[in-house]
Structures are given as structure tokens and as C-alpha cells.
CSV table of C-alpha atoms and ligand atoms in Angstrom, one decimal:
chain,number,residue,atom,x,y,z
A,146,MET,CA,20.2,11.4,-0.6
A,147,ASN,CA,17.0,10.4,-2.3
A,148,ASN,CA,16.5,12.7,-5.4
A,149,VAL,CA,12.9,13.3,-4.5
A,150,SER,CA,13.9,15.2,-1.3
A,151,LEU,CA,15.7,17.9,-3.4
A,152,CYS,CA,12.5,18.9,-5.2
A,153,MET,CA,10.0,21.6,-4.2
A,154,GLU,CA,7.3,20.4,-6.6
A,155,TYR,CA,6.1,16.8,-6.5
A,156,ARG,CA,5.1,15.4,-9.9
A,157,ILE,CA,2.4,12.8,-9.7
A,158,ALA,CA,1.3,10.5,-12.5
A,159,LEU,CA,-2.3,9.8,-11.9
A,160,LEU,CA,-3.7,6.5,-13.4
A,161,PRO,CA,-7.5,6.3,-13.0
A,162,GLY,CA,-7.5,2.6,-14.1
A,163,ASP,CA,-10.5,0.5,-15.0
A,164,GLY,CA,-14.0,-0.5,-13.7
A,165,ILE,CA,-14.7,1.7,-10.6
A,166,GLY,CA,-11.3,3.3,-10.9
A,167,PRO,CA,-12.2,6.3,-13.1
A,168,GLU,CA,-15.3,7.3,-11.0
A,169,ILE,CA,-13.4,6.9,-7.7
A,170,VAL,CA,-10.5,9.0,-9.1
A,171,ALA,CA,-12.6,11.6,-10.8
A,172,ASN,CA,-14.6,12.3,-7.5
A,173,SER,CA,-11.5,12.0,-5.3
A,174,LYS,CA,-9.9,14.8,-7.3
A,175,LYS,CA,-12.3,17.2,-5.6
A,176,ILE,CA,-10.8,16.2,-2.2
A,177,LEU,CA,-7.3,16.4,-3.5
A,178,SER,CA,-7.9,19.9,-4.9
A,179,LYS,CA,-9.3,21.0,-1.6
A,180,LEU,CA,-6.2,19.7,0.3
A,181,VAL,CA,-3.9,21.4,-2.3
A,182,GLU,CA,-5.8,24.7,-1.7
A,183,ASN,CA,-6.1,24.5,2.1
A,184,TYR,CA,-2.5,23.4,2.7
A,185,ALA,CA,-0.7,25.1,-0.3
A,186,LEU,CA,0.6,21.7,-1.4
A,187,ASN,CA,3.0,21.8,-4.3
A,188,LEU,CA,1.7,18.9,-6.4
A,189,GLN,CA,1.7,18.8,-10.2
A,190,ILE,CA,-0.7,16.1,-11.2
A,191,THR,CA,-0.8,14.6,-14.7
A,192,GLU,CA,-3.5,12.1,-15.6
A,193,VAL,CA,-2.3,9.2,-17.8
A,194,GLU,CA,-4.0,6.1,-19.4
A,195,ALA,CA,-3.1,2.6,-18.2
A,196,GLY,CA,-4.8,-0.8,-17.8
A,197,ASP,CA,-7.5,-2.5,-19.9
A,198,SER,CA,-8.7,0.7,-21.5
A,199,ALA,CA,-5.2,1.6,-22.7
A,200,LEU,CA,-4.7,-2.0,-23.9
A,201,ALA,CA,-7.9,-1.7,-26.0
A,202,LYS,CA,-7.0,1.7,-27.3
A,203,TYR,CA,-3.2,1.4,-27.9
A,204,GLY,CA,-2.6,-2.4,-27.7
A,205,ASP,CA,-0.5,-1.9,-24.6
A,206,PRO,CA,-1.7,-1.5,-20.9
A,207,LEU,CA,1.3,0.7,-20.3
A,208,PRO,CA,1.7,2.8,-23.5
A,209,LYS,CA,4.9,4.7,-24.2
A,210,GLN,CA,3.3,8.2,-23.6
A,211,THR,CA,2.2,6.9,-20.1
A,212,LEU,CA,5.7,5.6,-19.3
A,213,ASP,CA,7.2,8.9,-20.5
A,214,ILE,CA,5.1,10.8,-17.9
A,215,ILE,CA,5.8,8.2,-15.2
A,216,ASN,CA,9.5,8.5,-15.9
A,217,LYS,CA,9.4,12.2,-15.2
A,218,SER,CA,7.2,11.8,-12.1
A,219,HIS,CA,8.2,11.2,-8.5
A,220,ILE,CA,5.1,9.4,-7.6
A,221,ILE,CA,2.4,7.2,-9.2
A,222,LEU,CA,-1.1,7.4,-7.8
A,223,LYS,CA,-3.1,4.6,-9.2
A,224,GLY,CA,-6.8,3.5,-9.2
A,225,PRO,CA,-7.6,-0.2,-9.6
A,226,VAL,CA,-6.8,-1.9,-12.9
A,227,GLY,CA,-8.8,-4.8,-14.5
A,228,GLU,CA,-7.5,-7.9,-16.3
A,229,SER,CA,-4.2,-6.2,-17.1
A,230,ALA,CA,-3.3,-5.4,-13.5
A,231,MET,CA,-0.3,-7.7,-13.4
A,232,ASP,CA,1.1,-6.1,-16.6
A,233,VAL,CA,0.8,-2.7,-15.0
A,234,VAL,CA,1.6,-2.9,-11.4
A,235,VAL,CA,4.1,-5.8,-11.4
A,236,LYS,CA,5.9,-4.2,-14.4
A,237,LEU,CA,6.1,-0.8,-12.6
A,238,ARG,CA,7.3,-2.4,-9.4
A,239,GLN,CA,10.1,-4.1,-11.3
A,240,MET,CA,11.0,-1.2,-13.5
A,241,TYR,CA,11.5,1.2,-10.6
A,242,ASP,CA,12.6,-1.4,-8.0
A,243,MET,CA,9.8,-0.5,-5.6
A,244,TYR,CA,10.9,-3.0,-3.0
A,245,ALA,CA,8.8,-2.1,0.0
A,246,ASN,CA,5.1,-2.9,0.0
A,247,ILE,CA,3.5,-1.1,2.9
A,248,ARG,CA,0.0,-2.4,3.9
A,249,PRO,CA,-1.7,-0.8,6.9
A,250,ALA,CA,-4.6,-2.6,8.5
A,251,LYS,CA,-6.6,-0.2,10.6
A,252,SER,CA,-10.2,-0.5,11.7
A,253,LEU,CA,-12.8,2.3,11.1
A,254,PRO,CA,-15.8,3.1,13.2
A,255,ASN,CA,-19.1,1.6,12.1
A,256,VAL,CA,-17.4,-1.1,10.0
A,257,PRO,CA,-18.3,-4.3,11.6
A,258,ASN,CA,-15.4,-6.4,12.8
A,259,LYS,CA,-15.1,-9.0,15.5
A,260,TYR,CA,-11.5,-8.1,16.5
A,261,GLY,CA,-11.8,-4.7,18.3
A,262,ASN,CA,-9.5,-1.9,17.5
A,263,VAL,CA,-7.0,-3.1,14.9
A,264,ASP,CA,-3.9,-1.0,13.9
A,265,ILE,CA,-1.2,-3.0,12.2
A,266,LEU,CA,1.4,-2.1,9.6
A,267,ILE,CA,2.7,-4.9,7.4
A,268,VAL,CA,6.0,-4.2,5.7
A,269,ARG,CA,6.4,-6.8,2.9
A,270,GLU,CA,9.4,-7.4,0.8
A,271,ASN,CA,8.2,-6.9,-2.8
A,272,THR,CA,10.9,-8.2,-5.2
A,273,GLU,CA,12.0,-11.7,-4.4
A,274,ASP,CA,11.1,-15.0,-2.7
A,275,LEU,CA,9.0,-17.5,-4.6
A,276,TYR,CA,7.5,-14.6,-6.6
A,277,LYS,CA,10.8,-14.1,-8.4
A,278,GLY,CA,9.2,-16.3,-11.1
A,279,PHE,CA,12.0,-19.0,-11.3
A,280,GLU,CA,9.7,-21.9,-12.0
A,281,PHE,CA,10.2,-24.8,-14.4
A,282,MET,CA,9.2,-28.4,-15.1
A,283,LEU,CA,11.9,-30.9,-14.1
A,284,SER,CA,10.0,-33.7,-15.8
A,285,ASP,CA,6.5,-34.2,-17.0
A,286,ASP,CA,5.2,-34.6,-13.5
A,287,THR,CA,7.6,-32.6,-11.4
A,288,SER,CA,7.6,-28.8,-11.2
A,289,ILE,CA,10.2,-26.7,-9.3
A,290,GLY,CA,9.9,-23.2,-8.0
A,291,ILE,CA,12.9,-21.4,-6.5
A,292,LYS,CA,12.8,-19.3,-3.5
A,293,VAL,CA,15.3,-16.4,-3.5
A,294,ILE,CA,16.1,-14.5,-0.4
A,295,THR,CA,19.1,-12.1,-0.5
A,296,LYS,CA,20.9,-10.2,2.3
A,297,LYS,CA,20.6,-6.9,0.4
A,298,ALA,CA,16.8,-7.2,-0.1
A,299,SER,CA,16.3,-8.4,3.5
A,300,GLU,CA,18.4,-5.6,5.0
A,301,ARG,CA,16.6,-2.8,3.1
A,302,ILE,CA,13.1,-4.1,4.0
A,303,VAL,CA,14.0,-4.5,7.7
A,304,LYS,CA,15.4,-0.9,7.7
A,305,VAL,CA,12.1,0.3,6.2
A,306,ALA,CA,10.2,-1.5,8.9
A,307,LEU,CA,12.5,0.0,11.6
A,308,LYS,CA,11.8,3.5,10.3
A,309,TYR,CA,8.0,3.0,10.5
A,310,ALA,CA,8.2,1.3,13.9
A,311,LEU,CA,10.1,4.2,15.4
A,312,GLU,CA,7.2,6.5,14.3
A,313,ARG,CA,4.6,4.1,15.7
A,314,ASN,CA,4.6,1.9,18.9
A,315,LYS,CA,8.2,0.8,18.5
A,316,LYS,CA,7.5,-2.9,18.1
A,317,ILE,CA,8.5,-5.2,15.2
A,318,THR,CA,7.4,-8.8,14.6
A,319,CYS,CA,9.7,-10.5,12.1
A,320,VAL,CA,7.7,-13.2,10.4
A,321,HIS,CA,9.4,-16.2,8.7
A,322,LYS,CA,9.6,-20.0,8.9
A,323,ALA,CA,13.3,-20.4,9.6
A,324,ASN,CA,12.7,-23.7,11.5
A,325,VAL,CA,11.9,-25.3,8.1
A,326,MET,CA,13.4,-23.0,5.5
A,327,ARG,CA,16.7,-22.9,7.3
A,328,ILE,CA,18.8,-21.4,4.6
A,329,THR,CA,16.5,-18.9,3.0
A,330,ASP,CA,14.3,-17.8,5.9
A,331,GLY,CA,17.3,-18.4,8.1
A,332,LEU,CA,19.1,-15.6,6.3
A,333,PHE,CA,16.1,-13.3,6.6
A,334,SER,CA,15.9,-14.1,10.4
A,335,ARG,CA,19.6,-13.4,10.8
A,336,VAL,CA,19.3,-10.0,9.1
A,337,CYS,CA,16.3,-9.1,11.3
A,338,LYS,CA,18.4,-9.9,14.4
A,339,GLU,CA,21.5,-8.0,13.1
A,340,ILE,CA,19.6,-4.9,12.3
A,341,LEU,CA,17.0,-4.8,15.1
A,342,LYS,CA,19.0,-6.0,18.1
A,343,GLY,CA,20.2,-3.0,20.1
A,344,SER,CA,17.8,-0.7,18.2
A,345,GLU,CA,15.1,1.3,20.0
A,346,VAL,CA,12.3,-1.1,19.1
A,347,LYS,CA,11.0,-4.1,20.8
A,348,PHE,CA,11.7,-7.0,18.5
A,349,GLU,CA,10.2,-10.5,18.3
A,350,GLU,CA,10.4,-13.3,15.8
A,351,MET,CA,7.3,-15.4,14.9
A,352,TYR,CA,6.8,-18.4,12.5
A,353,VAL,CA,4.3,-17.5,9.8
A,354,ASP,CA,1.8,-20.1,10.8
A,355,ALA,CA,1.8,-18.8,14.4
A,356,ALA,CA,1.5,-15.2,13.0
A,357,ALA,CA,-1.6,-16.2,11.0
A,358,ALA,CA,-3.2,-17.7,14.1
A,359,ASN,CA,-2.2,-14.8,16.4
A,360,LEU,CA,-3.6,-12.2,14.0
A,361,VAL,CA,-7.0,-13.7,14.5
A,362,ARG,CA,-6.5,-14.5,18.2
A,363,ASP,CA,-5.2,-11.1,19.3
A,364,PRO,CA,-4.4,-8.6,16.6
A,365,SER,CA,-3.6,-6.0,19.3
A,366,ARG,CA,-0.3,-7.7,20.0
A,367,PHE,CA,1.1,-6.5,16.7
A,368,ASP,CA,2.4,-3.1,15.7
A,369,VAL,CA,4.7,-3.5,12.7
A,370,ILE,CA,5.2,-6.9,10.9
A,371,VAL,CA,8.1,-7.3,8.6
A,372,THR,CA,8.2,-10.3,6.4
A,373,THR,CA,9.2,-11.8,3.0
A,374,ASN,CA,7.1,-11.5,-0.2
A,375,VAL,CA,4.8,-14.6,-0.1
A,376,TYR,CA,4.1,-14.5,3.7
A,377,GLY,CA,3.5,-10.8,3.4
A,378,ASP,CA,1.0,-11.2,0.5
A,379,ILE,CA,-1.1,-13.6,2.5
A,380,LEU,CA,-0.8,-12.0,6.0
A,381,SER,CA,-1.6,-8.5,4.6
A,382,ASP,CA,-4.9,-9.8,3.1
A,383,GLU,CA,-5.7,-11.5,6.4
A,384,ALA,CA,-4.9,-8.4,8.4
A,385,ALA,CA,-7.0,-6.1,6.2
A,386,GLN,CA,-10.0,-8.4,6.5
A,387,ILE,CA,-9.6,-8.5,10.3
A,388,ALA,CA,-9.6,-4.7,10.3
A,389,GLY,CA,-12.9,-4.7,8.6
A,390,SER,CA,-12.7,-5.2,4.8
A,391,LEU,CA,-10.1,-5.8,2.1
A,392,GLY,CA,-12.1,-3.3,0.1
A,393,LEU,CA,-11.0,-0.5,2.5
A,394,ALA,CA,-7.3,-1.2,2.5
A,395,PRO,CA,-4.7,1.2,1.0
A,396,SER,CA,-1.2,0.3,0.0
A,397,ALA,CA,2.2,1.8,-1.0
A,398,ASN,CA,5.0,0.4,-3.1
A,399,ILE,CA,8.2,2.3,-2.2
A,400,GLY,CA,11.6,2.3,-3.9
A,401,ASP,CA,14.6,4.6,-3.7
A,402,SER,CA,13.6,6.7,-6.7
A,403,LYS,CA,9.8,6.2,-7.1
A,404,ALA,CA,6.8,5.3,-5.1
A,405,LEU,CA,3.3,4.0,-6.1
A,406,PHE,CA,0.2,4.3,-4.1
A,407,GLU,CA,-3.0,2.3,-4.8
A,408,PRO,CA,-6.1,0.7,-3.2
A,409,VAL,CA,-5.8,-3.0,-2.6
A,410,HIS,CA,-9.2,-3.8,-4.1
A,411,GLY,CA,-9.7,-4.6,-7.8
A,412,ALA,CA,-11.6,-2.9,-10.6
A,413,ALA,CA,-15.0,-4.3,-9.4
A,414,PHE,CA,-16.7,-4.2,-12.9
A,415,ASP,CA,-19.9,-5.5,-11.3
A,416,ILE,CA,-20.6,-2.1,-9.8
A,417,ALA,CA,-18.8,0.2,-12.2
A,418,GLY,CA,-20.6,3.3,-13.4
A,419,LYS,CA,-23.3,3.0,-10.7
A,420,ASN,CA,-22.0,5.7,-8.4
A,421,ILE,CA,-21.9,3.3,-5.4
A,422,ALA,CA,-18.2,2.4,-5.3
A,423,ASN,CA,-16.4,3.1,-2.0
A,424,PRO,CA,-13.4,5.5,-2.5
A,425,THR,CA,-12.0,5.0,1.1
A,426,ALA,CA,-9.1,2.8,0.0
A,427,PHE,CA,-8.1,5.2,-2.7
A,428,LEU,CA,-8.4,8.2,-0.3
A,429,LEU,CA,-6.3,6.4,2.3
A,430,SER,CA,-3.7,5.8,-0.4
A,431,VAL,CA,-3.7,9.5,-1.0
A,432,SER,CA,-3.1,10.0,2.7
A,433,MET,CA,-0.2,7.6,2.6
A,434,MET,CA,1.2,9.5,-0.4
A,435,LEU,CA,1.1,12.8,1.5
A,436,ASP,CA,2.8,11.1,4.5
A,437,TYR,CA,5.5,9.8,2.1
A,438,ILE,CA,6.1,13.3,0.7
A,439,TYR,CA,6.4,14.6,4.3
A,440,SER,CA,8.9,11.9,5.1
A,441,LEU,CA,11.0,13.1,2.1
A,442,SER,CA,10.6,16.8,2.3
A,443,LYS,CA,10.0,17.3,6.1
A,444,GLU,CA,7.5,20.0,5.0
A,445,ILE,CA,4.9,19.8,7.8
A,446,LYS,CA,2.0,20.9,5.5
A,447,TYR,CA,2.0,17.5,3.9
A,448,LYS,CA,1.6,15.8,7.2
A,449,HIS,CA,-1.2,18.2,8.2
A,450,ALA,CA,-3.0,17.6,4.9
A,451,SER,CA,-2.7,13.8,5.4
A,452,ASN,CA,-4.0,14.1,9.0
A,453,ALA,CA,-6.9,16.3,7.8
A,454,LEU,CA,-7.9,13.7,5.2
A,455,GLN,CA,-7.6,10.8,7.7
A,456,ASN,CA,-9.6,12.7,10.3
A,457,ALA,CA,-12.3,13.6,7.8
A,458,ILE,CA,-12.6,9.9,6.7
A,459,TYR,CA,-12.7,8.8,10.4
A,460,GLU,CA,-15.4,11.4,11.2
A,461,VAL,CA,-17.6,10.4,8.3
A,462,TYR,CA,-17.4,6.8,9.4
A,463,LYS,CA,-18.0,7.7,13.0
A,464,GLU,CA,-21.2,9.6,12.1
A,465,GLY,CA,-22.2,6.6,10.0
A,466,LYS,CA,-24.8,8.5,8.0
A,467,THR,CA,-23.1,8.7,4.6
A,468,LEU,CA,-21.6,5.2,4.1
A,469,THR,CA,-21.6,3.3,0.8
A,470,PRO,CA,-23.6,0.0,0.3
A,471,ASP,CA,-20.5,-2.3,0.5
A,472,ILE,CA,-20.4,-1.6,4.2
A,473,GLY,CA,-24.1,-1.5,4.8
A,474,GLY,CA,-24.9,2.1,4.0
A,475,SER,CA,-27.1,3.5,1.3
A,476,ALA,CA,-25.1,6.6,0.2
A,477,LYS,CA,-23.8,7.2,-3.2
A,478,LEU,CA,-20.1,7.6,-4.0
A,479,THR,CA,-20.7,11.3,-4.6
A,480,ASP,CA,-22.5,11.7,-1.2
A,481,PHE,CA,-19.6,10.1,0.6
A,482,ILE,CA,-17.1,12.4,-1.2
A,483,ASP,CA,-19.3,15.5,-0.4
A,484,ALA,CA,-19.3,14.4,3.3
A,485,ILE,CA,-15.5,14.1,3.4
A,486,TYR,CA,-15.2,17.4,1.5
A,487,SER,CA,-17.3,19.3,4.0
A,488,LYS,CA,-15.2,17.9,6.9
A,489,ILE,CA,-12.0,19.1,5.2
A,490,ALA,CA,-13.4,22.5,4.2
B,719,ATP,P1,-9.5,-8.6,-8.8
B,719,ATP,O1,-9.9,-9.7,-9.7
B,719,ATP,O2,-8.4,-7.7,-9.3
B,719,ATP,O3,-9.3,-8.9,-7.3
B,719,ATP,P2,-12.3,-7.6,-8.6
B,719,ATP,O4,-12.9,-6.7,-9.6
B,719,ATP,O5,-12.8,-9.0,-8.4
B,719,ATP,O6,-10.7,-7.5,-8.8
B,719,ATP,P3,-12.1,-7.3,-5.8
B,719,ATP,O7,-11.3,-6.2,-5.2
B,719,ATP,O8,-11.6,-8.7,-5.6
B,719,ATP,O9,-12.5,-6.9,-7.2
B,719,ATP,O10,-13.5,-7.1,-5.1
B,719,ATP,C1,-14.5,-8.1,-5.1
B,719,ATP,C2,-15.9,-7.5,-5.0
B,719,ATP,O11,-16.0,-6.6,-3.9
B,719,ATP,C3,-16.2,-6.6,-6.3
B,719,ATP,O12,-16.7,-7.3,-7.3
B,719,ATP,C4,-17.2,-5.5,-5.7
B,719,ATP,O13,-18.5,-6.0,-5.7
B,719,ATP,C5,-16.7,-5.4,-4.2
B,719,ATP,N1,-15.8,-4.2,-4.1
B,719,ATP,C6,-14.4,-4.2,-4.3
B,719,ATP,N2,-13.9,-2.9,-4.1
B,719,ATP,C7,-15.0,-2.2,-3.9
B,719,ATP,C8,-15.1,-0.8,-3.6
B,719,ATP,N3,-14.1,0.1,-3.6
B,719,ATP,N4,-16.4,-0.3,-3.4
B,719,ATP,C9,-17.4,-1.1,-3.3
B,719,ATP,N5,-17.4,-2.5,-3.6
B,719,ATP,C10,-16.1,-3.0,-3.8
């Protein structure tokens, strides 16, 4: 059994990050506090430093005191990090083997998109493939990169996809390129078949090039996509953009002992400190975090809190009066937060 499920209180390490991160996180705390109060959530939140600011202050983007708190936490909730992003998030993913990258792509009202109602969940393997980092020069003019696909990592990611699909529309598209990468993607494809055949979900396989085209042609044909690291990286950006904007996309990195929730967008230094950043991706990441706690604890109040937050975001977008400049509105970050707050209250 996962050790998190035994706990009554969920310890969260909160990393505000850099650029627009601190202002998004500081304002979103108002929403989080309201949810804690309304739904009697048992969250113990500790704010810690990480990223460029920690690097400048301590010479380390992930200083020891931050890692000590993270070690004792069940969950990491993170704002965007600047130049040192790779040293923070990639390191944390590796340290805690957070192998499942969950990337929803869901359209919102009043966010222009040419593709109609998009609602796709991408489940991306997060630890291997070409991103394993096995690269070297064979000679002065020949470089080699090694693609690693294991049965163990494939099995666990497909099982995660199955769990999500059973809670959604019960359809999984397994994306690979096994007609060319017969050994590596061939293994991934075999594992998909072994685990999904005979399950309750409708299962199809699709080559990655066809998946990229079909996402644009007809995104409504997809429910859950499960895929390997590199294809998932690319397709999840494409799907988020099809849903409206990469800037609105939340994400989760989930392992067996720790999970990290963060917006997909970066630190956006160009608009930092101007009170115009859009906190939607961070707030949707909070909602994913609450769903995750519900999936572990089965305490329905976490699901209710997550739904309340999602509904409030949806309503504010539907009204369209308090949207931030990145999506064509003129509201300030603080106006947007107040609008969400009033819907929850
Ligand atoms: P990275 O280099 O890590 O991708 P970045 O700072 O370039 O980070 P992106 O996420 O790529 O940021 O975003 C590109 C631009 O989109 C930003 O410079 C900013 O103008 C805008 N943007 C991104 N996120 C937001 C947001 N949450 N709210 C408003 N504008 C945003």
C-alpha cells in the first residue's frame, strides 16, 4: 500500500519559484485557504525556496533545507522556475522516481480555439526513452543517443493510464512507432496489449505521426493517450495548444511515494511583477493535487474541493468578464483571483 494513503494529514512543500511564480502562488494561497476552510481539508503547507532565487542566495537551486522539507512531505506543489528549471524539476523527478507525467488538455469557455470541445488526458512515461541521457560521440562527426524502454516502466505507466481511463470515457490510445522502432517501441506496444486486452477499456494503437495529425484533425476521438517519454513530451504540448493555450495547462508528476504538481508554463520574466499573470494553470494543478489526495485517501471532501475549484474556474471563464491579458482580457491577476474566490465562497 502506498504510504501516503495511511496519513490523515497531507504535508505539502510549496515552491513559489521564479518570475511570475511568487505572485501567482501568493495570490492562489487565498483560494487554497478558502478550500481548506470550506471543506475542512487536512493540509499542512510549508513554503520553501527553490529555483533561480535560491541559486542566487544559497548557490544551489535546491538547497538542503528545501530538500529536508520535501523529504518529509507527501506532495510538492510548484510554481514555474526560471533558468534552473531543469536542476529543480528533473532532479526531483529522478530523486523520487515520479514516473508518470499526467498532462490534461481541456478547453475552457471564451478561450479561442479552432478545435471545439477538447478533453484529452496524456499519460507520459517520465523516466526513460531517449531522455535517459545516454548520449556520446562515437567519433568527431558521429553522435549516438540510446533509447531505453523497459518492461517494468512500460507496465507501470500503462497501469496508470488504465486507472485514469476507467474514471473517464474508458478509451486508451497507445501511441508508439513500433513499425520502425521494432525492438523498443515493439516492447512498449506488447506491454500495452498484454495489460489492456480484456480490460474494460476500448483500446487502440496509433503510430506517433498519425497521432500528431489526428490530434489536429479530430481531437474528440481521443480520451486517454498513453505513450513513451519523447512522444509524450511533444504530443502533450500539441494537445495543450489545441485545447486553447499552453499557458493554461496544468500537470502532475506521480510516483509511488511522492507527487509533484506544477503549471506547464515557464517563469515568464517579461511580465513578472506586473500583476497580469494568469494563475489558471497553477490553480488547475492545485485541483489535480486535490484529486490525487482523493485517489489515495478516498475522502470525498478532497474531490468536492477539487470540483468546486474547477467549477469556479469554469464559471469565471464562461462569464468572460475577468480574464487576464494573455487570453484577451484586461483583468489583473488579483481581479481574476477575487472572481474565483467569490465563486467558491
Ligand atoms: P521557459 O523558457 O521555461 O519555457 P518562459 O518564461 O519563456 O519559460 P513560457 O511558458 O514559454 O515562459 O511562456 C512564454 C510567454 O508566454 C511568456 O514570456 C509570457 O509572456 C507568456 N506566459 C506564459 N505563462 C503565462 C501566464 N501564466 N500568464 C500570462 N502569460 C504567460
